Tab-separated table of N, CA and C in Angstrom:
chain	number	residue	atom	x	y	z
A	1	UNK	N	87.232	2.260	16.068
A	1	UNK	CA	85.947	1.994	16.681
A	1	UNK	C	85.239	0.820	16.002
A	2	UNK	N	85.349	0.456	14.460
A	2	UNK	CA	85.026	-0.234	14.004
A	2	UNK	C	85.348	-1.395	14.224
A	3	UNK	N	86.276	-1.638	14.683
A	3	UNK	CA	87.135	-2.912	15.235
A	3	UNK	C	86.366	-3.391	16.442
A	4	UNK	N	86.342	-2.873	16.998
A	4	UNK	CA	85.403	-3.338	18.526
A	4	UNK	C	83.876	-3.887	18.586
A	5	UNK	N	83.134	-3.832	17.506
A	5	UNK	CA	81.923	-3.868	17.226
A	5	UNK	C	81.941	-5.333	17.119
A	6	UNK	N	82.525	-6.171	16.470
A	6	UNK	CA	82.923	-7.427	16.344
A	6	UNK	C	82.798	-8.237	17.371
A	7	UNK	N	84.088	-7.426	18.213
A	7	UNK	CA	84.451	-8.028	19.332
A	7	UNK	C	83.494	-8.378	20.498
A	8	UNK	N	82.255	-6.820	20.355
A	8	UNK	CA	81.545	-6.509	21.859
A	8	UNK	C	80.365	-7.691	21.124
A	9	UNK	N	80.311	-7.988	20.101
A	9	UNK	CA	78.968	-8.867	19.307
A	9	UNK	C	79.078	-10.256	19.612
A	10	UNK	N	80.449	-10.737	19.857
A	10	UNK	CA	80.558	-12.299	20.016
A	10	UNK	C	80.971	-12.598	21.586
A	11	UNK	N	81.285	-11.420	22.453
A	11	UNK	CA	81.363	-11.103	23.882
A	11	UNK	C	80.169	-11.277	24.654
A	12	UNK	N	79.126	-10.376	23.878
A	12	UNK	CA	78.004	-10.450	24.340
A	12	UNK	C	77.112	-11.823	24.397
A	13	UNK	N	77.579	-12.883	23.663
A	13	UNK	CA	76.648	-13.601	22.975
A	13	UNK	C	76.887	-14.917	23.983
A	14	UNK	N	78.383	-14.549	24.368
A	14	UNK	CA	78.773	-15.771	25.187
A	14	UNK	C	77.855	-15.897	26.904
A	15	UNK	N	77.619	-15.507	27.495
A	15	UNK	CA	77.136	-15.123	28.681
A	15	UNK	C	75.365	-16.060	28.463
A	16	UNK	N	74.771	-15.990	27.126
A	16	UNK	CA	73.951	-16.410	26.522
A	16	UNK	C	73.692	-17.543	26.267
A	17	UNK	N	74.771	-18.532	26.048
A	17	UNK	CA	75.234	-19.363	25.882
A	17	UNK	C	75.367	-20.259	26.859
A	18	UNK	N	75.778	-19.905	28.108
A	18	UNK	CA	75.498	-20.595	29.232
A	18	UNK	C	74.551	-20.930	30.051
A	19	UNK	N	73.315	-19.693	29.474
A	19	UNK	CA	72.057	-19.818	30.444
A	19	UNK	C	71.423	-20.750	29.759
A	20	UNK	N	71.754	-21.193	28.618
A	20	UNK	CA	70.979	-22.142	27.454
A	20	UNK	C	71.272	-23.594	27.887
A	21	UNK	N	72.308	-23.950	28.522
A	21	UNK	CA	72.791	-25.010	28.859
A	21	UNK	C	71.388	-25.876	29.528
A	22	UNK	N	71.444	-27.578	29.070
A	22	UNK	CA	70.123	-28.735	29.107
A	22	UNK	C	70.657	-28.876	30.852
A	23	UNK	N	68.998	-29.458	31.461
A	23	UNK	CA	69.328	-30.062	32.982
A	23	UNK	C	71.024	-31.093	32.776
A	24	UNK	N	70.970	-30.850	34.361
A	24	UNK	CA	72.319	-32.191	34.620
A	24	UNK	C	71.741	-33.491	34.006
A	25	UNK	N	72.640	-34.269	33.631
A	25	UNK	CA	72.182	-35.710	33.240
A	25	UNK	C	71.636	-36.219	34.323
A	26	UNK	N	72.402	-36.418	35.419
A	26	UNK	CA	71.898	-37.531	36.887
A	26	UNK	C	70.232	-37.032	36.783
A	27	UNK	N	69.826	-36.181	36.815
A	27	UNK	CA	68.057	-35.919	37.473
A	27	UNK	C	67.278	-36.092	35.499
A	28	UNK	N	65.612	-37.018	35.775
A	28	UNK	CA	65.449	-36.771	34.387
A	28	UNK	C	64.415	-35.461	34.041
A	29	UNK	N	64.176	-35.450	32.941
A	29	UNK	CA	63.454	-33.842	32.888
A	29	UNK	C	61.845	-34.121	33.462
A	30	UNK	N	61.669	-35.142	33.681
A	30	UNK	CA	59.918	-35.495	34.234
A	30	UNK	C	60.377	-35.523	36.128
A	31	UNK	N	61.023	-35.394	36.467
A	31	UNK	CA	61.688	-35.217	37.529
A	31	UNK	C	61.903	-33.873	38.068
A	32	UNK	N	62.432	-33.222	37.180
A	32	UNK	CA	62.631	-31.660	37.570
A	32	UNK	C	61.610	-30.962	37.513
A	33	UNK	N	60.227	-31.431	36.519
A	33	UNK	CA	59.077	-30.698	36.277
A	33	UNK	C	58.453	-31.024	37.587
A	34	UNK	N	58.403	-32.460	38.327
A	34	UNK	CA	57.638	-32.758	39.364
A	34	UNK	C	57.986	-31.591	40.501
A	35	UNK	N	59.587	-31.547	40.582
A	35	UNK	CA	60.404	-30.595	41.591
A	35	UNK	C	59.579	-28.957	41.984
A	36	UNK	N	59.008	-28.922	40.184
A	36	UNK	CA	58.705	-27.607	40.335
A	36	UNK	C	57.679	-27.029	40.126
A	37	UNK	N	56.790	-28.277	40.352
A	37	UNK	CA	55.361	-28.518	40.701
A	37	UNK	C	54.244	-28.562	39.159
A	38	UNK	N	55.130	-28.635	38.188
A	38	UNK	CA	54.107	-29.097	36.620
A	38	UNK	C	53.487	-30.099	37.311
A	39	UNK	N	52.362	-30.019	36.385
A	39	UNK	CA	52.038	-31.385	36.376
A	39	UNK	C	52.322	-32.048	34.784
A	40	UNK	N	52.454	-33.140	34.839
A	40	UNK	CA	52.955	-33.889	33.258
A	40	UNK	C	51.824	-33.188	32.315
A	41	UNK	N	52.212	-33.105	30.880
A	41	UNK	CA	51.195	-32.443	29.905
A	41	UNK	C	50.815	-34.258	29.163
A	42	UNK	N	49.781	-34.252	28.974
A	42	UNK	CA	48.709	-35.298	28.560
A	42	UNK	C	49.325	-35.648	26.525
A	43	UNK	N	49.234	-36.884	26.442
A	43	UNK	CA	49.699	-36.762	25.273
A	43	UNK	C	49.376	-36.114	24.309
A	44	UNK	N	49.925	-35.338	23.636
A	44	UNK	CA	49.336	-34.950	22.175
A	44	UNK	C	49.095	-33.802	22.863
A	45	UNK	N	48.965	-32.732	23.805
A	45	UNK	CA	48.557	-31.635	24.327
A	45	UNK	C	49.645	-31.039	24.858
A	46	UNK	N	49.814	-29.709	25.154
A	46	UNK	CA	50.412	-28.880	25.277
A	46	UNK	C	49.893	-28.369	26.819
A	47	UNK	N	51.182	-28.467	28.020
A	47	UNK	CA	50.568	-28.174	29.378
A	47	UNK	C	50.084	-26.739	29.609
A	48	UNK	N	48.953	-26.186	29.700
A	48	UNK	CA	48.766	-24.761	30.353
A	48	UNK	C	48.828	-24.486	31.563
A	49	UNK	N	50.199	-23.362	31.599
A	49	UNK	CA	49.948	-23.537	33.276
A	49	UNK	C	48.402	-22.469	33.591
A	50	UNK	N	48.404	-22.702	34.923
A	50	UNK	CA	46.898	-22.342	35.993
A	50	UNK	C	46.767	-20.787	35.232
A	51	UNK	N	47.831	-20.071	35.175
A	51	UNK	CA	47.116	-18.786	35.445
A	51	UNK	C	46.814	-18.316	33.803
A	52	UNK	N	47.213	-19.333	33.013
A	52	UNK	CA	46.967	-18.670	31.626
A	52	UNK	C	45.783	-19.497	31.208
A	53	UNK	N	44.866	-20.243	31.919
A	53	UNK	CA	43.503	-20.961	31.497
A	53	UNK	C	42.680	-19.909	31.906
A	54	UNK	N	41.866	-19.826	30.959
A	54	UNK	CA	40.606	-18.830	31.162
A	54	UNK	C	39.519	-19.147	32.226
A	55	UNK	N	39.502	-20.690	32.028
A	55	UNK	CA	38.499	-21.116	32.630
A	55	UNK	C	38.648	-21.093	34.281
A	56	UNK	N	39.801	-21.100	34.386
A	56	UNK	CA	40.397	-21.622	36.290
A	56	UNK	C	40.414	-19.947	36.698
A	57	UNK	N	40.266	-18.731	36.114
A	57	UNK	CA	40.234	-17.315	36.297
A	57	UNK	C	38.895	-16.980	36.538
A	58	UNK	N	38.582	-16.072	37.274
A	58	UNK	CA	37.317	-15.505	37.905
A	58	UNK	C	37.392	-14.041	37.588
A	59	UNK	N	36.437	-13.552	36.764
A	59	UNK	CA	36.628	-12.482	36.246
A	59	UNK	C	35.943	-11.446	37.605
A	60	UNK	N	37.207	-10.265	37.833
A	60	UNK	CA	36.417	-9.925	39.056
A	60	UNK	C	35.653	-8.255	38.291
A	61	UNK	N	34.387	-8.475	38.782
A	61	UNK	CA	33.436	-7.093	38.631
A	61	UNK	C	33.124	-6.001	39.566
A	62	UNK	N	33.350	-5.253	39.317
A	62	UNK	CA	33.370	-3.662	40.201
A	62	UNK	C	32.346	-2.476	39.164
A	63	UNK	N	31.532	-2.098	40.239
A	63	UNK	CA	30.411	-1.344	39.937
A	63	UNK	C	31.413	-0.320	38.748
A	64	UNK	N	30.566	-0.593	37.280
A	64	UNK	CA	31.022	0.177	36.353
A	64	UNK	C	30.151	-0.100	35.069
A	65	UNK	N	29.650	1.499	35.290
A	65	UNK	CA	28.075	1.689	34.272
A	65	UNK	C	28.579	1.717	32.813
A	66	UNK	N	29.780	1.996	32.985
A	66	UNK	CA	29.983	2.675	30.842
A	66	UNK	C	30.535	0.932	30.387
A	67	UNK	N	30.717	0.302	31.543
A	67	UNK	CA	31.136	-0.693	30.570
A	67	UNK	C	29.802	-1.802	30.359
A	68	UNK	N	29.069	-1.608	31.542
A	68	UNK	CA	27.459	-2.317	31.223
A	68	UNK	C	26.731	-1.358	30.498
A	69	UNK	N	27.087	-0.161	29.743
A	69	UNK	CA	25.934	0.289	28.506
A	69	UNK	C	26.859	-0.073	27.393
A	70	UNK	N	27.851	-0.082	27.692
A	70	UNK	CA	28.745	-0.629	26.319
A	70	UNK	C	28.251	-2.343	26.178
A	71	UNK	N	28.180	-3.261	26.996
A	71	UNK	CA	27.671	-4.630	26.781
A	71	UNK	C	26.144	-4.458	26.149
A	72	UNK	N	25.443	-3.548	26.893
A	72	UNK	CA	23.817	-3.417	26.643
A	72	UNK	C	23.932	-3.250	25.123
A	73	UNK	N	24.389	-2.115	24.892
A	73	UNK	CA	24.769	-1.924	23.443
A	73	UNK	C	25.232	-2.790	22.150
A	74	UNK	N	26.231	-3.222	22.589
A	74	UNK	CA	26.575	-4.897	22.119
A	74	UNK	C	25.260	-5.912	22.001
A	75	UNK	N	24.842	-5.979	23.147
A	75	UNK	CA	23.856	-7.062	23.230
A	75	UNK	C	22.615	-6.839	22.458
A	76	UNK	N	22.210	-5.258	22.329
A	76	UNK	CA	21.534	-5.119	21.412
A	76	UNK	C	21.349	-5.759	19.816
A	77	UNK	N	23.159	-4.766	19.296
A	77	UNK	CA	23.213	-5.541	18.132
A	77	UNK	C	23.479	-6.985	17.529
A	78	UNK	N	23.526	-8.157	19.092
A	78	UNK	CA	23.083	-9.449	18.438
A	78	UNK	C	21.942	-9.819	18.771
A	79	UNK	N	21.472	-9.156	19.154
A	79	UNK	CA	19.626	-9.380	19.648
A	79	UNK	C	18.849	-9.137	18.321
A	80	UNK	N	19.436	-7.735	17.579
A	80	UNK	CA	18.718	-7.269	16.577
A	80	UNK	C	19.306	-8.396	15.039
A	81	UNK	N	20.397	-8.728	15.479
A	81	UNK	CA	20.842	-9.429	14.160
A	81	UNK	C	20.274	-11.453	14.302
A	82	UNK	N	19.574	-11.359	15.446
A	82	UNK	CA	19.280	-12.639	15.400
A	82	UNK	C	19.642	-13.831	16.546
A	83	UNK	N	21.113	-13.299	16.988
A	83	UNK	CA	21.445	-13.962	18.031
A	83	UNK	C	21.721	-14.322	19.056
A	84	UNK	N	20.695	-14.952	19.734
A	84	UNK	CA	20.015	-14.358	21.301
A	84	UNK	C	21.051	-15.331	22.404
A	85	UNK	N	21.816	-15.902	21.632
A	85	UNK	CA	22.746	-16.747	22.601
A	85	UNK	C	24.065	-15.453	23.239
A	86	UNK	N	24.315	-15.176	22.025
A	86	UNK	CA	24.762	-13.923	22.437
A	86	UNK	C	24.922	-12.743	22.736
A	87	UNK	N	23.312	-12.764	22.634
A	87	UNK	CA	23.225	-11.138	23.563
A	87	UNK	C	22.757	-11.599	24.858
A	88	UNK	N	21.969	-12.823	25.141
A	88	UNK	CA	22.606	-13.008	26.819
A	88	UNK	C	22.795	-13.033	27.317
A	89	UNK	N	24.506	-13.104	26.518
A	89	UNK	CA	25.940	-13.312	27.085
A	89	UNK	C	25.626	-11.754	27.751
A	90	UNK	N	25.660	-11.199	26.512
A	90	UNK	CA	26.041	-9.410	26.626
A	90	UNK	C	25.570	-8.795	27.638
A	91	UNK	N	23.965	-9.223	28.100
A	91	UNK	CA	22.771	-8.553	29.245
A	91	UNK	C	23.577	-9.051	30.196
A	92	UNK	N	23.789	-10.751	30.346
A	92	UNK	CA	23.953	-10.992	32.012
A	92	UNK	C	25.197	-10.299	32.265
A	93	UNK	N	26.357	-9.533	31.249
A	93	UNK	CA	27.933	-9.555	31.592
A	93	UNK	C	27.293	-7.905	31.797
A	94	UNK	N	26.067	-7.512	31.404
A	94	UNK	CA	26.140	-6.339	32.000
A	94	UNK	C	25.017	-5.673	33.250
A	95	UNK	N	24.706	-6.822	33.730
A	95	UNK	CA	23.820	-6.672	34.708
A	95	UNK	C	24.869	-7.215	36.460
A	96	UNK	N	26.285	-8.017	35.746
A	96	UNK	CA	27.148	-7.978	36.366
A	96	UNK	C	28.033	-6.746	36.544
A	97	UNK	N	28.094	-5.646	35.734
A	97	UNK	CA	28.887	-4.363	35.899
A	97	UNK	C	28.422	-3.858	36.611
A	98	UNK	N	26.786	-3.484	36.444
A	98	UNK	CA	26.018	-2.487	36.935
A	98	UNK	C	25.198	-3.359	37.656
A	99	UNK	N	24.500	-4.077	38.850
A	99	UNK	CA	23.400	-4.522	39.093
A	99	UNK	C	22.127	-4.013	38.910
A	100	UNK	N	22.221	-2.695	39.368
A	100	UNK	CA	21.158	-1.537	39.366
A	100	UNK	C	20.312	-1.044	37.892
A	101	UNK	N	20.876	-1.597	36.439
A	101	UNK	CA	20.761	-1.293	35.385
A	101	UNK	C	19.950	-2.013	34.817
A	102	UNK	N	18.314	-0.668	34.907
A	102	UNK	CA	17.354	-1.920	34.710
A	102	UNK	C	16.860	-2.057	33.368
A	103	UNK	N	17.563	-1.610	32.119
A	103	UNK	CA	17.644	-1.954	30.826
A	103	UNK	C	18.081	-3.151	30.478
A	104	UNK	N	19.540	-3.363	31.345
A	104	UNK	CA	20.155	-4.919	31.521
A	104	UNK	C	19.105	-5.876	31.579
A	105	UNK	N	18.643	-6.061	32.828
A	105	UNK	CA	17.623	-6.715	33.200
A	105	UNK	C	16.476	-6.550	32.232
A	106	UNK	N	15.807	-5.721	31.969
A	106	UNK	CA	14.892	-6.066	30.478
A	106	UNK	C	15.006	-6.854	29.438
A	107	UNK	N	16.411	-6.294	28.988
A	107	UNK	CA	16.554	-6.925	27.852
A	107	UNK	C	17.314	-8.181	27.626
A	108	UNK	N	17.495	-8.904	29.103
A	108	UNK	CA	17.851	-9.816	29.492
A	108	UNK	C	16.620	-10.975	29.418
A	109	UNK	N	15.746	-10.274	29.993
A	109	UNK	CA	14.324	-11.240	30.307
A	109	UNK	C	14.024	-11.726	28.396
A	110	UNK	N	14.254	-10.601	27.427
A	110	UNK	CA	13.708	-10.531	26.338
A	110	UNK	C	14.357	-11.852	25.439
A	111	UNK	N	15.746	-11.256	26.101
A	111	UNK	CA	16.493	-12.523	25.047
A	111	UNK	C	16.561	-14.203	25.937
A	112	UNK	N	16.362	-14.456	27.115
A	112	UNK	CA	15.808	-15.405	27.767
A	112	UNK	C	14.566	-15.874	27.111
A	113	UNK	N	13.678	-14.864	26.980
A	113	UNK	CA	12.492	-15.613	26.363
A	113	UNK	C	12.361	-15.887	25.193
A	114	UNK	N	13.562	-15.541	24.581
A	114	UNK	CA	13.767	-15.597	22.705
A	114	UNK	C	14.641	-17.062	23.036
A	115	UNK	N	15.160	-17.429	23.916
A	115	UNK	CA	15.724	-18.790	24.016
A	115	UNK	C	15.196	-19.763	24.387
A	116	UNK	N	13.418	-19.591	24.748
A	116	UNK	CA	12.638	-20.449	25.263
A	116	UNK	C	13.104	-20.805	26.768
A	117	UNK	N	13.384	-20.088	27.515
A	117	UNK	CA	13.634	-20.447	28.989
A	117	UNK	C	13.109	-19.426	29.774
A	118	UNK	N	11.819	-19.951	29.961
A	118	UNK	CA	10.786	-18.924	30.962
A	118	UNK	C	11.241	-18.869	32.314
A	119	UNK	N	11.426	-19.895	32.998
A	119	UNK	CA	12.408	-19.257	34.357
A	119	UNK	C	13.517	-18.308	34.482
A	120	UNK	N	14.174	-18.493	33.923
A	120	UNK	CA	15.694	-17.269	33.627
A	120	UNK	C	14.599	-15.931	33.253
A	121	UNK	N	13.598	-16.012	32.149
A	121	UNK	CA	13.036	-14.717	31.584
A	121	UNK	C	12.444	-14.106	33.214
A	122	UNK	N	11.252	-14.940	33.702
A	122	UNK	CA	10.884	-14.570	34.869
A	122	UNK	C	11.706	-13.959	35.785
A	123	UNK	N	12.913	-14.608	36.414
A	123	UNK	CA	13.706	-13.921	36.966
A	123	UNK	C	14.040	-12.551	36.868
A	124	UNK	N	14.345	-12.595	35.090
A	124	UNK	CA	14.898	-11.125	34.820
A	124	UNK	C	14.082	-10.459	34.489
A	125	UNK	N	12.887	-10.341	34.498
A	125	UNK	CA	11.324	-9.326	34.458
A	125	UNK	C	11.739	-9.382	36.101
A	126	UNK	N	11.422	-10.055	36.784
A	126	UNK	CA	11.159	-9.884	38.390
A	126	UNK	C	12.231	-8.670	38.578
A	127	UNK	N	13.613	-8.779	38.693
A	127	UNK	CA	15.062	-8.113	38.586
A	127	UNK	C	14.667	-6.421	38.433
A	128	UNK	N	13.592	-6.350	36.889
A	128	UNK	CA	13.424	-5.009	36.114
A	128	UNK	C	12.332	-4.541	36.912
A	129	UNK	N	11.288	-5.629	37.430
A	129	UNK	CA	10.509	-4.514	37.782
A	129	UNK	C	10.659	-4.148	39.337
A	130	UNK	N	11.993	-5.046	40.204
A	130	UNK	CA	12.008	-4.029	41.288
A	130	UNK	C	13.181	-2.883	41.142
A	131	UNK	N	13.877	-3.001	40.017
A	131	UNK	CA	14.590	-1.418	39.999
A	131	UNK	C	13.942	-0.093	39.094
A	132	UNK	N	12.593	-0.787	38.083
A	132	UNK	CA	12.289	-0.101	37.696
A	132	UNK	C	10.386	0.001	38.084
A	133	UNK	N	9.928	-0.246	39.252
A	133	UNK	CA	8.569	-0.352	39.430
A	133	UNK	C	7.481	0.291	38.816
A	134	UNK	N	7.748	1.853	38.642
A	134	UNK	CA	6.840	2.325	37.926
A	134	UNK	C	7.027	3.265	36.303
A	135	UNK	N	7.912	1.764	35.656
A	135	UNK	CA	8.551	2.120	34.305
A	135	UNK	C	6.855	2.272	33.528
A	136	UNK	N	7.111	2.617	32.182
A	136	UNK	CA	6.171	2.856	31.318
A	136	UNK	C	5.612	1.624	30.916
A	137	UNK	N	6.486	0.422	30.420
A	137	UNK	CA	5.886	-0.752	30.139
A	137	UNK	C	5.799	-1.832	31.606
A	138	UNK	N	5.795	-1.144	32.477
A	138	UNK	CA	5.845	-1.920	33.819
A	138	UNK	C	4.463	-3.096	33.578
A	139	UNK	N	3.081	-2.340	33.353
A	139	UNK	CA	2.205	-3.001	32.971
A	139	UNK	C	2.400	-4.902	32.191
A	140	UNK	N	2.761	-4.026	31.166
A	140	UNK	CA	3.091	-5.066	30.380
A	140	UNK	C	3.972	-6.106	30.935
A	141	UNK	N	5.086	-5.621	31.433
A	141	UNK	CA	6.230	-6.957	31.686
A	141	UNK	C	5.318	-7.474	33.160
A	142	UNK	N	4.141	-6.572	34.469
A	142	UNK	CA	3.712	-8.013	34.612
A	142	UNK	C	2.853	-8.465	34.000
A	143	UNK	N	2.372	-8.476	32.590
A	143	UNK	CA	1.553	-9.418	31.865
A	143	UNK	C	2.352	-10.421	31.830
A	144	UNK	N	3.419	-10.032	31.119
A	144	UNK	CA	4.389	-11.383	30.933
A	144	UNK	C	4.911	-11.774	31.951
A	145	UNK	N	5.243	-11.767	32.602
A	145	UNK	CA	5.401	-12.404	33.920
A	145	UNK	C	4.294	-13.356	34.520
A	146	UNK	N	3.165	-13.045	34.519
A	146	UNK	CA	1.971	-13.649	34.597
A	146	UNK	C	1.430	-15.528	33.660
A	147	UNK	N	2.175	-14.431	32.793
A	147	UNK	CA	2.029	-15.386	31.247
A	147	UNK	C	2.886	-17.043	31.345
A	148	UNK	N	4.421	-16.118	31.847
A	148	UNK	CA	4.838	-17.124	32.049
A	148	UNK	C	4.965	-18.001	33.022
A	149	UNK	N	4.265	-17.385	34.043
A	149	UNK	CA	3.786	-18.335	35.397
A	149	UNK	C	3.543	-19.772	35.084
């Protein structure tokens, strides 16, 4: 049995060997990429194809609350640690899960207005107080709303 182990190891390897084989000479390799629809990679860069760029992908959203209190949550703790660029991020990615989630929208308006951009804040006070009209600080957010008129 020991004998065969050899054999089935350098058997196997050959089959391997052939799929490795370079294009035909006659066609050149900027030729075969055109064939198969690359486009050329830019010097000094490395080509990405379409579906592995983040940016050319559309993240698709479907009504889902645990993952917009999990962002809210998140967004909290860079709100509380200082950084309102990225809790933002966190409110708007969770006012996209949930639309209806009018904490999102609060604390969206909050960190908008911690970025100095009173239109975006306005918006997202407007957002909170028609899902939440007769919240406790309703008062207040239309002061601010007012304010920032």
């Amino acid at each position: 049995m020991s004998r065969w182990i050899p054999l089935l190891l350098v058997a196997s390897t050959i089959p391997l060997r052939s799929q490795q084989q370079p294009p035909p000479p006659d066609k050149p390799a900027g030729e075969l990429q055109r064939q198969r629809g690359a486009k050329p990679a830019a010097k000094g860069k490395e080509e990405v194809p379409p579906e592995e760029d983040k940016a050319l992908t559309t993240d698709d959203y479907s009504f889902n609350p645990l993952q917009a209190q999990k962002e809210v949550q998140t967004g909290n703790f860079y709100f509380k640690k200082g950084s309102y660029r990225a809790a933002e991020g966190r409110f708007r990615e969770a006012t996209k899960w949930n639309d209806g989630y009018a904490e999102a929208w609060l604390r969206l308006g909050e960190a908008e207005e911690k970025l100095k951009d009173p239109k975006a804040a306005k918006e997202a006070y407007a957002r909170y107080l028609e899902m939440a009209p007769d919240a406790k600080n309703a008062a207040e957010i239309r002061a601010k709303l007012q304010k920032l008129k």
